Tab-separated table of C-alpha atoms and ligand atoms in Angstrom:
chain	number	residue	atom	x	y	z
I	16	MET	CA	-2.091	13.931	80.372
I	17	THR	CA	-1.124	12.054	77.247
I	18	ARG	CA	2.454	11.452	76.214
I	19	VAL	CA	3.394	10.852	72.574
I	20	MET	CA	6.332	8.472	72.086
I	21	LYS	CA	7.978	8.020	68.708
I	22	PHE	CA	10.314	5.129	67.942
I	23	GLY	CA	12.726	5.401	65.005
I	24	GLY	CA	13.823	2.750	62.524
I	25	THR	CA	16.487	1.149	64.704
I	26	SER	CA	14.061	1.041	67.649
I	27	VAL	CA	11.797	-1.246	65.580
I	28	GLY	CA	14.628	-2.652	63.441
I	29	ASP	CA	14.253	-6.288	64.530
I	30	ALA	CA	12.518	-8.433	67.131
I	31	ALA	CA	15.038	-7.589	69.880
I	32	ALA	CA	14.612	-3.839	69.337
I	33	MET	CA	10.822	-4.197	69.251
I	34	ARG	CA	10.978	-5.998	72.616
I	35	ARG	CA	12.838	-3.044	74.153
I	36	THR	CA	10.408	-0.620	72.570
I	37	ALA	CA	7.426	-2.585	73.860
I	38	ALA	CA	8.927	-2.700	77.369
I	39	ILE	CA	9.303	1.094	77.375
I	40	LEU	CA	5.733	1.524	76.154
I	41	GLU	CA	4.376	-0.959	78.681
I	42	GLU	CA	6.070	0.867	81.551
I	43	HIS	CA	4.764	4.310	80.555
I	44	HIS	CA	1.319	3.089	79.543
I	45	ALA	CA	0.879	1.707	83.064
I	46	ARG	CA	1.232	5.258	84.402
I	47	GLU	CA	-0.506	7.477	81.865
I	48	PRO	CA	-2.100	7.441	78.393
I	49	VAL	CA	0.472	6.979	75.643
I	50	VAL	CA	0.239	7.385	71.864
I	51	ALA	CA	3.029	5.485	70.095
I	52	VAL	CA	4.310	6.583	66.676
I	53	VAL	CA	6.550	4.222	64.758
I	54	SER	CA	8.919	4.415	61.813
I	55	ALA	CA	9.458	1.646	59.311
I	56	MET	CA	12.055	-1.007	60.230
I	57	SER	CA	15.484	0.486	59.476
I	58	GLY	CA	16.367	0.273	55.797
I	59	MET	CA	12.785	-0.496	54.720
I	60	THR	CA	11.911	2.963	53.334
I	61	ASN	CA	15.066	2.906	51.206
I	62	LEU	CA	14.263	-0.622	50.042
I	63	LEU	CA	10.756	0.443	48.963
I	64	LEU	CA	12.221	3.401	47.066
I	65	GLU	CA	14.746	1.125	45.355
I	66	CYS	CA	11.945	-1.256	44.329
I	67	GLY	CA	10.027	1.719	42.903
I	68	ALA	CA	13.071	2.942	40.967
I	69	ALA	CA	13.703	-0.565	39.593
I	70	ALA	CA	10.070	-0.854	38.477
I	71	VAL	CA	10.217	2.495	36.627
I	72	ALA	CA	13.414	1.344	34.966
I	73	GLY	CA	11.591	-1.758	33.698
I	74	ASP	CA	13.592	-4.205	35.793
I	75	SER	CA	11.174	-7.152	35.832
I	76	GLU	CA	13.369	-9.328	38.024
I	77	SER	CA	13.364	-6.767	40.851
I	78	VAL	CA	9.599	-6.515	40.632
I	79	GLU	CA	9.344	-10.316	40.911
I	80	THR	CA	11.579	-10.480	43.977
I	81	ALA	CA	10.263	-7.346	45.721
I	82	ARG	CA	7.456	-9.132	47.571
I	83	ALA	CA	9.807	-11.541	49.331
I	84	LEU	CA	12.403	-8.830	50.039
I	85	ILE	CA	9.836	-6.598	51.694
I	86	LEU	CA	8.032	-9.329	53.564
I	87	THR	CA	10.953	-11.369	54.943
I	88	PRO	CA	12.245	-9.071	57.733
I	89	HIS	CA	8.680	-8.398	58.883
I	90	ARG	CA	7.715	-12.081	58.957
I	91	ARG	CA	10.934	-12.897	60.797
I	92	ALA	CA	10.263	-10.290	63.503
I	93	LEU	CA	6.661	-11.440	63.868
I	94	THR	CA	7.672	-15.098	64.183
I	95	GLU	CA	10.196	-14.246	66.898
I	96	LEU	CA	7.766	-12.071	68.820
I	97	VAL	CA	4.397	-13.769	68.610
I	98	PRO	CA	4.008	-17.535	69.126
I	99	ALA	CA	2.116	-19.631	66.587
I	100	GLY	CA	-1.627	-19.239	67.040
I	101	GLU	CA	-4.564	-17.059	66.118
I	102	ARG	CA	-2.829	-13.747	66.856
I	103	ARG	CA	0.193	-14.559	64.722
I	104	ARG	CA	-2.034	-15.855	61.935
I	105	GLN	CA	-4.078	-12.653	61.905
I	106	THR	CA	-1.074	-10.326	61.945
I	107	SER	CA	0.604	-12.422	59.292
I	108	ALA	CA	-2.499	-12.037	57.118
I	109	THR	CA	-2.390	-8.256	57.673
I	110	LEU	CA	1.269	-8.188	56.593
I	111	GLY	CA	0.375	-10.341	53.586
I	112	SER	CA	-2.352	-8.035	52.372
I	113	LEU	CA	-0.163	-4.952	52.902
I	114	VAL	CA	2.698	-6.424	50.884
I	115	ASP	CA	0.215	-7.568	48.216
I	116	GLU	CA	-0.941	-4.001	47.755
I	117	ALA	CA	2.663	-2.752	47.576
I	118	THR	CA	3.452	-5.421	44.981
I	119	ARG	CA	0.410	-4.576	42.858
I	120	LEU	CA	1.482	-0.950	42.943
I	121	LEU	CA	4.987	-1.938	41.816
I	122	TYR	CA	3.515	-3.922	38.907
I	123	SER	CA	1.532	-0.942	37.705
I	124	VAL	CA	4.614	1.257	37.986
I	125	TYR	CA	6.489	-1.353	35.951
I	126	VAL	CA	3.785	-1.490	33.275
I	127	LEU	CA	3.452	2.286	33.003
I	128	ARG	CA	7.158	3.022	33.588
I	129	GLU	CA	5.976	5.922	35.675
I	130	LEU	CA	6.181	6.619	39.389
I	131	SER	CA	4.176	9.742	40.122
I	132	PRO	CA	4.765	11.585	43.422
I	133	ARG	CA	1.472	10.290	44.793
I	134	ALA	CA	2.189	6.690	43.791
I	135	LYS	CA	5.632	6.971	45.373
I	136	ASP	CA	4.120	8.249	48.631
I	137	ARG	CA	1.679	5.362	48.723
I	138	LEU	CA	4.499	2.884	48.021
I	139	VAL	CA	6.866	4.116	50.761
I	140	SER	CA	4.072	4.205	53.328
I	141	PHE	CA	4.013	0.394	53.532
I	142	GLY	CA	7.124	0.282	55.748
I	143	GLU	CA	5.340	2.060	58.589
I	144	ARG	CA	2.088	0.153	57.996
I	145	MET	CA	3.896	-3.141	58.448
I	146	SER	CA	6.125	-2.236	61.435
I	147	SER	CA	3.168	-0.787	63.349
I	148	ALA	CA	1.091	-3.933	62.732
I	149	ILE	CA	3.837	-6.092	64.257
I	150	LEU	CA	4.456	-3.860	67.271
I	151	ALA	CA	0.735	-3.592	68.075
I	152	SER	CA	0.390	-7.365	67.815
I	153	TYR	CA	3.352	-7.948	70.146
I	154	LEU	CA	2.017	-5.435	72.669
I	155	ASN	CA	-1.266	-7.343	72.713
I	156	GLU	CA	0.711	-10.542	73.146
I	157	ILE	CA	2.356	-9.209	76.341
I	158	GLY	CA	-0.988	-8.007	77.685
I	159	VAL	CA	-0.920	-4.319	76.686
I	160	ALA	CA	-4.167	-3.285	74.979
I	161	ALA	CA	-2.821	-1.739	71.777
I	162	GLN	CA	-4.338	-0.925	68.416
I	163	GLN	CA	-2.620	-0.197	65.120
I	164	VAL	CA	-3.766	3.119	63.604
I	165	GLU	CA	-2.851	4.020	60.027
I	166	ALA	CA	-2.166	7.750	60.013
I	167	ASP	CA	-4.180	8.418	56.839
I	168	ARG	CA	-7.145	8.385	59.237
I	169	VAL	CA	-5.680	10.988	61.558
I	170	ILE	CA	-3.114	13.336	60.036
I	171	VAL	CA	-4.694	15.575	57.400
I	172	THR	CA	-2.244	17.183	54.977
I	173	ASP	CA	-2.064	19.423	51.950
I	174	GLY	CA	-1.436	17.820	48.560
I	175	VAL	CA	2.325	18.368	48.310
I	176	PHE	CA	3.245	14.709	47.852
I	177	GLY	CA	6.700	13.865	49.169
I	178	ASN	CA	6.831	16.909	51.414
I	179	ALA	CA	3.319	17.445	52.716
I	180	SER	CA	2.380	19.900	55.463
I	181	PRO	CA	-0.203	19.079	58.092
I	182	LEU	CA	-3.521	20.875	58.428
I	183	LEU	CA	-3.414	21.128	62.206
I	184	GLU	CA	-7.042	22.049	62.884
I	185	GLU	CA	-8.426	19.232	60.723
I	186	THR	CA	-5.928	16.834	62.321
I	187	ARG	CA	-7.047	17.884	65.784
I	188	GLU	CA	-10.662	17.017	64.868
I	189	ARG	CA	-9.658	13.614	63.500
I	190	ALA	CA	-7.523	12.880	66.556
I	191	ALA	CA	-10.522	13.630	68.755
I	192	GLU	CA	-12.537	11.072	66.760
I	193	VAL	CA	-9.912	8.363	66.389
I	194	LEU	CA	-7.360	8.649	69.218
I	195	THR	CA	-9.216	10.187	72.161
I	196	PRO	CA	-11.869	7.420	72.484
I	197	ALA	CA	-9.155	4.729	72.323
I	198	LEU	CA	-7.118	6.507	74.998
I	199	ALA	CA	-10.215	6.865	77.173
I	200	ASP	CA	-10.673	3.083	76.956
I	201	GLY	CA	-7.090	2.494	78.100
I	202	VAL	CA	-5.973	1.452	74.619
I	203	LEU	CA	-2.504	2.380	73.364
I	204	PRO	CA	-2.738	3.548	69.730
I	205	VAL	CA	0.298	2.525	67.632
I	206	VAL	CA	0.235	5.107	64.853
I	207	THR	CA	2.231	4.895	61.626
I	208	GLY	CA	4.792	7.715	61.356
I	209	PHE	CA	5.984	9.457	58.180
I	210	PHE	CA	2.676	10.176	56.428
I	211	GLY	CA	-0.863	11.414	56.593
I	212	ALA	CA	-3.465	11.833	53.881
I	213	THR	CA	-4.954	14.680	51.913
I	214	VAL	CA	-8.549	15.740	52.531
I	215	GLU	CA	-9.481	13.381	49.647
I	216	GLY	CA	-7.777	10.506	51.479
I	217	LEU	CA	-4.631	10.161	49.345
I	218	THR	CA	-1.556	9.102	51.297
I	219	ALA	CA	1.008	11.925	51.462
I	220	THR	CA	4.421	11.685	53.150
I	221	LEU	CA	5.878	14.431	55.324
I	222	GLY	CA	9.447	14.170	53.934
I	223	ARG	CA	12.304	11.781	54.741
I	224	GLY	CA	12.795	11.311	58.446
I	225	GLY	CA	9.251	12.635	58.904
I	226	SER	CA	8.131	10.316	61.703
I	227	ASP	CA	9.546	12.793	64.234
I	228	PHE	CA	7.272	15.393	62.648
I	229	SER	CA	4.313	12.950	62.862
I	230	ALA	CA	4.910	12.680	66.618
I	231	SER	CA	4.805	16.421	67.150
I	232	ILE	CA	1.776	16.848	64.867
I	233	LEU	CA	-0.051	14.263	67.005
I	234	GLY	CA	1.307	15.798	70.214
I	235	ASN	CA	-0.176	19.102	69.124
I	236	ALA	CA	-3.471	17.407	68.155
I	237	VAL	CA	-4.015	15.634	71.479
I	238	ASP	CA	-2.491	18.408	73.648
I	239	ALA	CA	0.195	16.042	74.886
I	240	SER	CA	2.111	16.922	78.031
I	241	GLU	CA	5.372	15.796	76.417
I	242	ILE	CA	6.663	14.328	73.156
I	243	TRP	CA	9.423	11.739	73.470
I	244	ILE	CA	11.536	10.839	70.437
I	245	TRP	CA	13.230	7.479	71.060
I	246	THR	CA	16.274	6.833	68.880
I	247	ASP	CA	19.720	5.186	68.881
I	248	VAL	CA	21.785	7.958	70.536
I	249	ASP	CA	21.524	9.541	73.999
I	250	GLY	CA	20.109	12.819	72.732
I	251	VAL	CA	21.054	15.836	70.658
I	252	MET	CA	24.837	15.845	70.704
I	253	THR	CA	27.418	18.565	70.157
I	254	ALA	CA	28.176	16.995	66.747
I	255	ASP	CA	27.211	13.917	64.767
I	256	PRO	CA	28.902	11.147	66.800
I	257	ARG	CA	29.808	9.386	63.551
I	258	ILE	CA	32.017	12.369	62.670
I	259	VAL	CA	33.163	13.405	66.156
I	260	PRO	CA	33.313	10.360	68.449
I	261	SER	CA	33.966	12.592	71.493
I	262	ALA	CA	30.715	14.553	70.968
I	263	ARG	CA	28.689	14.895	74.166
I	264	THR	CA	24.954	14.967	74.773
I	265	LEU	CA	23.346	18.347	75.394
I	266	SER	CA	20.965	18.362	78.359
I	267	ALA	CA	18.744	21.162	77.075
I	268	ILE	CA	18.394	23.215	73.918
I	269	SER	CA	15.763	25.624	72.672
I	270	TYR	CA	13.229	24.873	69.945
I	271	SER	CA	15.016	27.295	67.639
I	272	GLU	CA	18.456	25.829	68.289
I	273	ALA	CA	17.101	22.338	67.575
I	274	THR	CA	15.425	23.544	64.378
I	275	GLU	CA	18.626	25.227	63.229
I	276	LEU	CA	20.756	22.166	63.997
I	277	ALA	CA	18.307	19.854	62.235
I	278	TYR	CA	18.095	22.165	59.240
I	279	PHE	CA	21.875	22.105	58.948
I	280	GLY	CA	22.025	18.328	58.926
I	281	ALA	CA	21.695	16.951	62.478
I	282	LYS	CA	19.632	13.944	61.439
I	283	VAL	CA	18.640	13.105	65.016
I	284	ILE	CA	15.487	15.202	64.625
I	285	HIS	CA	13.470	16.351	61.633
I	286	PRO	CA	13.655	20.157	61.304
I	287	LYS	CA	9.866	20.617	61.178
I	288	THR	CA	9.298	18.715	64.432
I	289	MET	CA	9.653	21.743	66.647
I	290	TYR	CA	6.908	24.047	65.379
I	291	PRO	CA	3.781	22.019	66.242
I	292	ALA	CA	5.315	21.354	69.671
I	293	GLU	CA	6.300	24.973	70.251
I	294	GLU	CA	2.862	26.180	69.180
I	295	ARG	CA	1.427	24.480	72.278
I	296	ALA	CA	4.569	24.774	74.432
I	297	ILE	CA	5.031	20.996	74.568
I	298	PRO	CA	8.571	19.932	75.527
I	299	VAL	CA	10.247	17.419	73.178
I	300	TRP	CA	12.650	14.881	74.683
I	301	ILE	CA	15.232	12.919	72.698
I	302	LYS	CA	15.914	9.583	74.405
I	303	ASN	CA	17.920	6.434	73.655
I	304	THR	CA	15.856	3.232	73.306
I	305	PHE	CA	19.006	1.248	74.006
I	306	GLU	CA	19.952	3.306	77.137
I	307	PRO	CA	16.552	4.307	78.494
I	308	ASP	CA	17.983	5.527	81.801
I	309	ALA	CA	20.289	8.082	80.158
I	310	PRO	CA	18.837	11.558	80.808
I	311	GLY	CA	18.379	12.574	77.144
I	312	THR	CA	17.949	16.081	75.741
I	313	ARG	CA	15.060	18.364	76.562
I	314	ILE	CA	13.985	20.691	73.752
I	315	SER	CA	11.820	23.564	74.966
I	316	VAL	CA	11.881	27.330	75.168
I	317	GLU	CA	14.845	27.204	77.515
I	318	HIS	CA	18.394	26.248	76.654
I	319	GLU	CA	21.635	25.393	78.381
I	320	ALA	CA	23.273	28.485	79.821
I	321	GLY	CA	26.889	29.281	79.106
I	322	TYR	CA	28.951	29.631	76.015
I	323	SER	CA	26.972	30.520	72.951
I	324	ALA	CA	28.207	27.920	70.441
I	325	LYS	CA	26.433	24.647	71.287
I	326	ALA	CA	26.934	22.247	68.422
I	327	ILE	CA	28.410	21.773	64.968
I	328	ALA	CA	26.348	20.361	62.110
I	329	SER	CA	26.976	19.644	58.447
I	330	ILE	CA	25.139	18.661	55.269
I	331	SER	CA	27.031	16.809	52.551
I	332	GLY	CA	26.115	16.002	48.966
I	333	LEU	CA	25.377	19.560	47.871
I	334	ALA	CA	26.211	21.658	44.822
I	335	ILE	CA	26.767	25.391	44.327
I	336	VAL	CA	25.110	26.926	41.288
I	337	THR	CA	26.350	30.331	40.120
I	338	VAL	CA	24.723	32.782	37.730
I	339	GLU	CA	27.260	35.279	36.507
I	340	GLY	CA	26.216	38.454	34.738
I	341	ARG	CA	28.089	41.310	33.150
I	342	GLY	CA	26.574	43.953	35.272
I	343	LEU	CA	24.437	44.922	32.305
I	344	ILE	CA	21.241	43.794	33.914
I	345	ASP	CA	19.715	44.723	37.205
I	346	VAL	CA	20.903	42.396	39.977
I	347	SER	CA	17.723	42.485	42.018
I	348	GLN	CA	15.725	41.617	38.920
I	349	VAL	CA	18.088	38.730	38.185
I	350	THR	CA	17.722	37.498	41.742
I	351	THR	CA	13.933	37.495	41.433
I	352	ARG	CA	14.117	35.580	38.164
I	353	ILE	CA	16.596	33.080	39.594
I	354	PHE	CA	14.361	32.235	42.509
I	355	SER	CA	11.159	32.001	40.554
I	356	ALA	CA	12.933	29.622	38.129
I	357	VAL	CA	14.378	27.571	40.998
I	358	GLY	CA	11.005	27.647	42.759
I	359	ARG	CA	9.427	25.808	39.829
I	360	THR	CA	11.812	22.864	40.376
I	361	GLU	CA	10.891	22.249	44.045
I	362	ALA	CA	14.619	22.220	44.909
I	363	ASN	CA	15.477	23.381	48.404
I	364	VAL	CA	17.892	26.331	48.499
I	365	TYR	CA	20.148	25.991	51.540
I	366	MET	CA	22.175	29.167	51.269
I	367	ILE	CA	22.501	32.238	49.075
I	368	SER	CA	25.537	34.384	48.487
I	369	GLN	CA	26.183	37.326	46.227
I	370	ALA	CA	29.661	38.199	45.071
I	371	SER	CA	30.917	41.628	46.065
I	372	SER	CA	31.304	42.565	42.426
I	373	GLN	CA	27.479	42.361	42.411
I	374	HIS	CA	27.726	40.485	39.152
I	375	SER	CA	27.202	36.982	40.375
I	376	VAL	CA	24.730	35.188	42.564
I	377	SER	CA	25.544	31.751	43.984
I	378	PHE	CA	23.302	29.425	45.888
I	379	VAL	CA	23.526	25.954	47.334
I	380	VAL	CA	21.134	23.129	46.417
I	381	GLY	CA	21.009	19.380	47.024
I	382	GLY	CA	23.206	17.368	44.636
I	383	ALA	CA	20.154	15.497	43.380
I	384	ASP	CA	18.467	18.762	42.382
I	385	ARG	CA	21.360	20.383	40.512
I	386	ALA	CA	20.432	19.112	37.056
I	387	SER	CA	16.818	20.293	37.240
I	388	VAL	CA	17.929	23.651	38.698
I	389	LEU	CA	20.451	24.215	35.886
I	390	ALA	CA	17.847	23.265	33.297
I	391	ALA	CA	15.302	25.698	34.779
I	392	LEU	CA	17.876	28.518	34.861
I	393	GLY	CA	19.011	27.723	31.319
I	394	ALA	CA	15.431	28.139	30.116
I	395	GLU	CA	14.856	31.327	32.142
I	396	PHE	CA	18.051	33.043	30.966
I	397	ARG	CA	18.255	31.666	27.412
I	398	GLU	CA	17.891	35.066	25.772
I	399	ASP	CA	20.255	36.763	28.203
I	400	LEU	CA	22.862	34.104	27.568
I	401	ASP	CA	22.444	34.561	23.807
I	402	HIS	CA	22.952	38.309	24.157
I	403	GLN	CA	25.741	37.855	26.703
I	404	ARG	CA	23.916	39.818	29.379
I	405	VAL	CA	24.380	36.726	31.476
I	406	LEU	CA	27.800	35.269	30.923
I	407	SER	CA	27.482	31.872	32.452
I	408	LEU	CA	25.604	29.366	34.504
I	409	SER	CA	28.043	27.159	36.333
I	410	GLU	CA	28.131	24.643	39.134
I	411	GLU	CA	30.515	23.191	41.616
I	412	ARG	CA	29.639	19.713	42.811
I	413	ASP	CA	30.521	17.749	45.950
I	414	VAL	CA	30.394	20.572	48.430
I	415	ALA	CA	29.010	20.662	51.972
I	416	ILE	CA	27.652	23.208	54.413
I	417	VAL	CA	29.159	23.382	57.884
I	418	ALA	CA	27.298	25.300	60.594
I	419	VAL	CA	28.172	26.361	64.135
I	420	VAL	CA	24.888	26.655	66.038
I	421	GLY	CA	23.961	28.292	69.333
I	422	ALA	CA	21.590	30.936	70.639
I	423	GLY	CA	22.903	34.462	70.837
I	424	MET	CA	26.048	33.851	68.809
I	425	ARG	CA	25.739	37.176	67.090
I	426	GLY	CA	25.913	38.820	70.482
I	427	THR	CA	29.293	37.243	71.203
I	428	PRO	CA	32.015	39.306	69.608
I	429	GLY	CA	34.599	37.548	67.543
I	430	VAL	CA	32.849	34.193	67.079
I	431	ALA	CA	32.777	34.511	63.293
I	432	GLY	CA	36.429	35.559	63.277
I	433	GLN	CA	37.338	32.566	65.394
I	434	VAL	CA	35.381	30.217	63.117
I	435	PHE	CA	37.258	31.381	60.033
I	436	ALA	CA	40.608	31.509	61.843
I	437	THR	CA	40.055	27.871	62.851
I	438	MET	CA	39.443	26.937	59.216
I	439	GLY	CA	42.547	28.872	58.188
I	440	ALA	CA	44.700	27.087	60.748
I	441	GLU	CA	43.487	23.752	59.353
I	442	GLU	CA	44.159	24.960	55.813
I	443	ILE	CA	40.563	24.299	54.873
I	444	ASN	CA	39.403	26.298	51.897
I	445	ILE	CA	36.093	28.115	52.388
I	446	VAL	CA	34.176	27.943	49.122
I	447	ALA	CA	31.392	30.369	50.054
I	448	ILE	CA	29.907	32.237	52.995
I	449	ALA	CA	26.221	33.043	53.371
I	450	GLN	CA	25.099	36.613	53.266
I	451	GLY	CA	23.643	38.169	56.338
I	452	SER	CA	24.035	36.652	59.741
I	453	SER	CA	21.674	34.739	61.895
I	454	GLU	CA	21.377	35.045	65.626
I	455	LEU	CA	21.723	31.298	65.816
I	456	ASN	CA	24.351	30.100	63.409
I	457	ILE	CA	27.426	30.814	61.355
I	458	SER	CA	27.473	28.668	58.246
I	459	PHE	CA	29.714	28.328	55.218
I	460	VAL	CA	30.521	25.988	52.337
I	461	VAL	CA	33.558	23.704	52.072
I	462	GLU	CA	34.530	20.934	49.715
I	463	GLU	CA	32.979	17.652	50.734
I	464	THR	CA	36.365	16.048	51.379
I	465	ASP	CA	37.003	18.678	54.097
I	466	VAL	CA	33.811	18.133	56.110
I	467	SER	CA	35.173	15.820	58.800
I	468	ALA	CA	38.267	17.945	59.351
I	469	ALA	CA	36.187	21.131	59.506
I	470	VAL	CA	33.603	19.742	61.939
I	471	GLY	CA	36.330	18.150	64.093
I	472	ALA	CA	38.377	21.357	64.283
I	473	LEU	CA	35.355	23.521	65.128
I	474	HIS	CA	34.285	21.041	67.788
I	475	ARG	CA	37.756	21.235	69.379
I	476	ALA	CA	37.810	25.021	69.168
I	477	PHE	CA	34.295	25.795	70.367
I	478	ILE	CA	32.997	22.881	72.358
I	479	ALA	CA	35.508	20.337	73.633
I	480	ASP	CA	37.823	22.934	75.176
I	481	VAL	CA	35.174	25.119	76.716
K	24	ADP	P1	15.756	7.312	63.918
K	24	ADP	O1	15.729	6.191	62.937
K	24	ADP	O2	15.587	6.896	65.332
K	24	ADP	O3	14.830	8.432	63.508
K	24	ADP	P2	17.995	8.726	62.782
K	24	ADP	O4	19.009	7.846	62.146
K	24	ADP	O5	17.048	9.449	61.918
K	24	ADP	O6	17.237	7.871	63.886
K	24	ADP	O7	18.739	9.805	63.710
K	24	ADP	C1	19.684	9.398	64.681
K	24	ADP	C2	21.085	9.584	64.139
K	24	ADP	O8	21.354	10.957	63.923
K	24	ADP	C3	22.175	9.176	65.103
K	24	ADP	O9	22.438	7.788	65.022
K	24	ADP	C4	23.363	10.038	64.686
K	24	ADP	O10	24.283	9.318	63.904
K	24	ADP	C5	22.757	11.119	63.810
K	24	ADP	N1	23.123	12.466	64.227
K	24	ADP	C6	23.560	13.461	63.400
K	24	ADP	N2	23.824	14.577	64.075
K	24	ADP	C7	23.548	14.332	65.388
K	24	ADP	C8	23.604	15.114	66.585
K	24	ADP	N3	24.004	16.396	66.594
K	24	ADP	N4	23.228	14.511	67.743
K	24	ADP	C9	22.819	13.233	67.751
K	24	ADP	N5	22.764	12.447	66.673
K	24	ADP	C10	23.108	12.976	65.484
K	25	LIG	N1	10.730	5.753	57.452
K	25	LIG	C1	10.819	7.145	57.031
K	25	LIG	C2	12.194	7.437	56.463
K	25	LIG	O1	13.064	6.568	56.460
K	25	LIG	C3	10.445	8.093	58.114
K	25	LIG	C4	11.282	8.031	59.366
K	25	LIG	O2	11.977	7.061	59.635
K	25	LIG	O3	11.219	9.011	60.130
K	25	LIG	O4	12.408	8.516	55.957
K	26	MG	MG1	15.025	9.925	61.994
């Protein structure tokens, strides 16, 4: 049975990391067929986005220097990994033509002062194209038959550039054409993460952090026995270790717990990763490239027994937008209009709450989306504002969502009370609470400056002391 193994940005971040990654692949490939999926070198996707933004802004100097900035870390890794000779020359030429295309794209963006969603997707895809070329070359160098595969040939998506969804049946057919014959020949495909292509062949990315999702899409397509996500921590932890240094690794969580944690900010796994895996009951492991013997976390239908609260997650950089009415217009109608207006902006709504007076509706969006959301609502409610049926559109910036996640929490009496009592004891002001309750989480909004204290206190109350 085939195993899909995805390596994140730090796992291919430099020559030393690529050596570890290649050693892991070599070991597993000796035992069973492996499909590797790789991210861009860490920082590269952000660099490509910055180059794009500079080009749109008409910054000619950045456009001039972009080629060298993009190419240098890749060339350095290649030079350290592959000795001078035909193989290095060929891979170097591949890197050269990839960066040439990225640079040409940047020049056209600069000339037009426009970066359309599809151009942006093409631009950011070069990070993965380059890292996969180097890793495949190094694997060949150490005697592992490997072949770089650009995912536009395999993962078929819809046309939502920047946040594309896979067409799983079409992808399965492509995988049978492209990956299965390679695997049958003992070749290890090194597939680019993060993107696929539309039916017309246009590169479309799966959203930031989407290489995890690529791995599970491919796992689904080749009926993998397991999907392994290799990263820089030991597994899914009880909190982000950067916020709670004493966080511990969970040995097992369910697909839905992992999805919930990821949705509420646990960056260790992309929230969409679980569904293609769950569809075919494929377990997903999170493992540490830098501690390969650590047991890791198994994500499957089962979860760790015991206390219901498993982990604390948070998302910073959000804003609350509030529409306040006078009670003169129908609330359910207002709600429908709010969400069709917000829907036109493509902003993600993280949480919705309605004041008990029934006269105001608040919802949480990403900080980057607040301006477009306010503009869309302003247009939708212009007449109501003029006639004072809607009193105001307002926002509160720099807020964060904190979530306590665990299966069956609703079934445990008093958890919500304990969550809010903990916040009270820490004198943390709760800005908003979501309506309705989920089986899997209790989430609420705090000011951004309170996030660390809130997550730390909840971790002490629910996890560390249990
Ligand atoms: P990769 O580049 O391998 O995809 P990411 O940076 O996307 O890695 O994700 C790993 C990071 O996620 C960790 O370094 C950690 O700081 C962060 N993280 C946030 N929440 C959690 C959590 N609950 N468990 C583990 N890691 C977490
Ligand atoms: N390189 C992409 C990103 O930084 C995808 C990934 O790393 O998963 O978003
Ligand atoms: Mg990631």
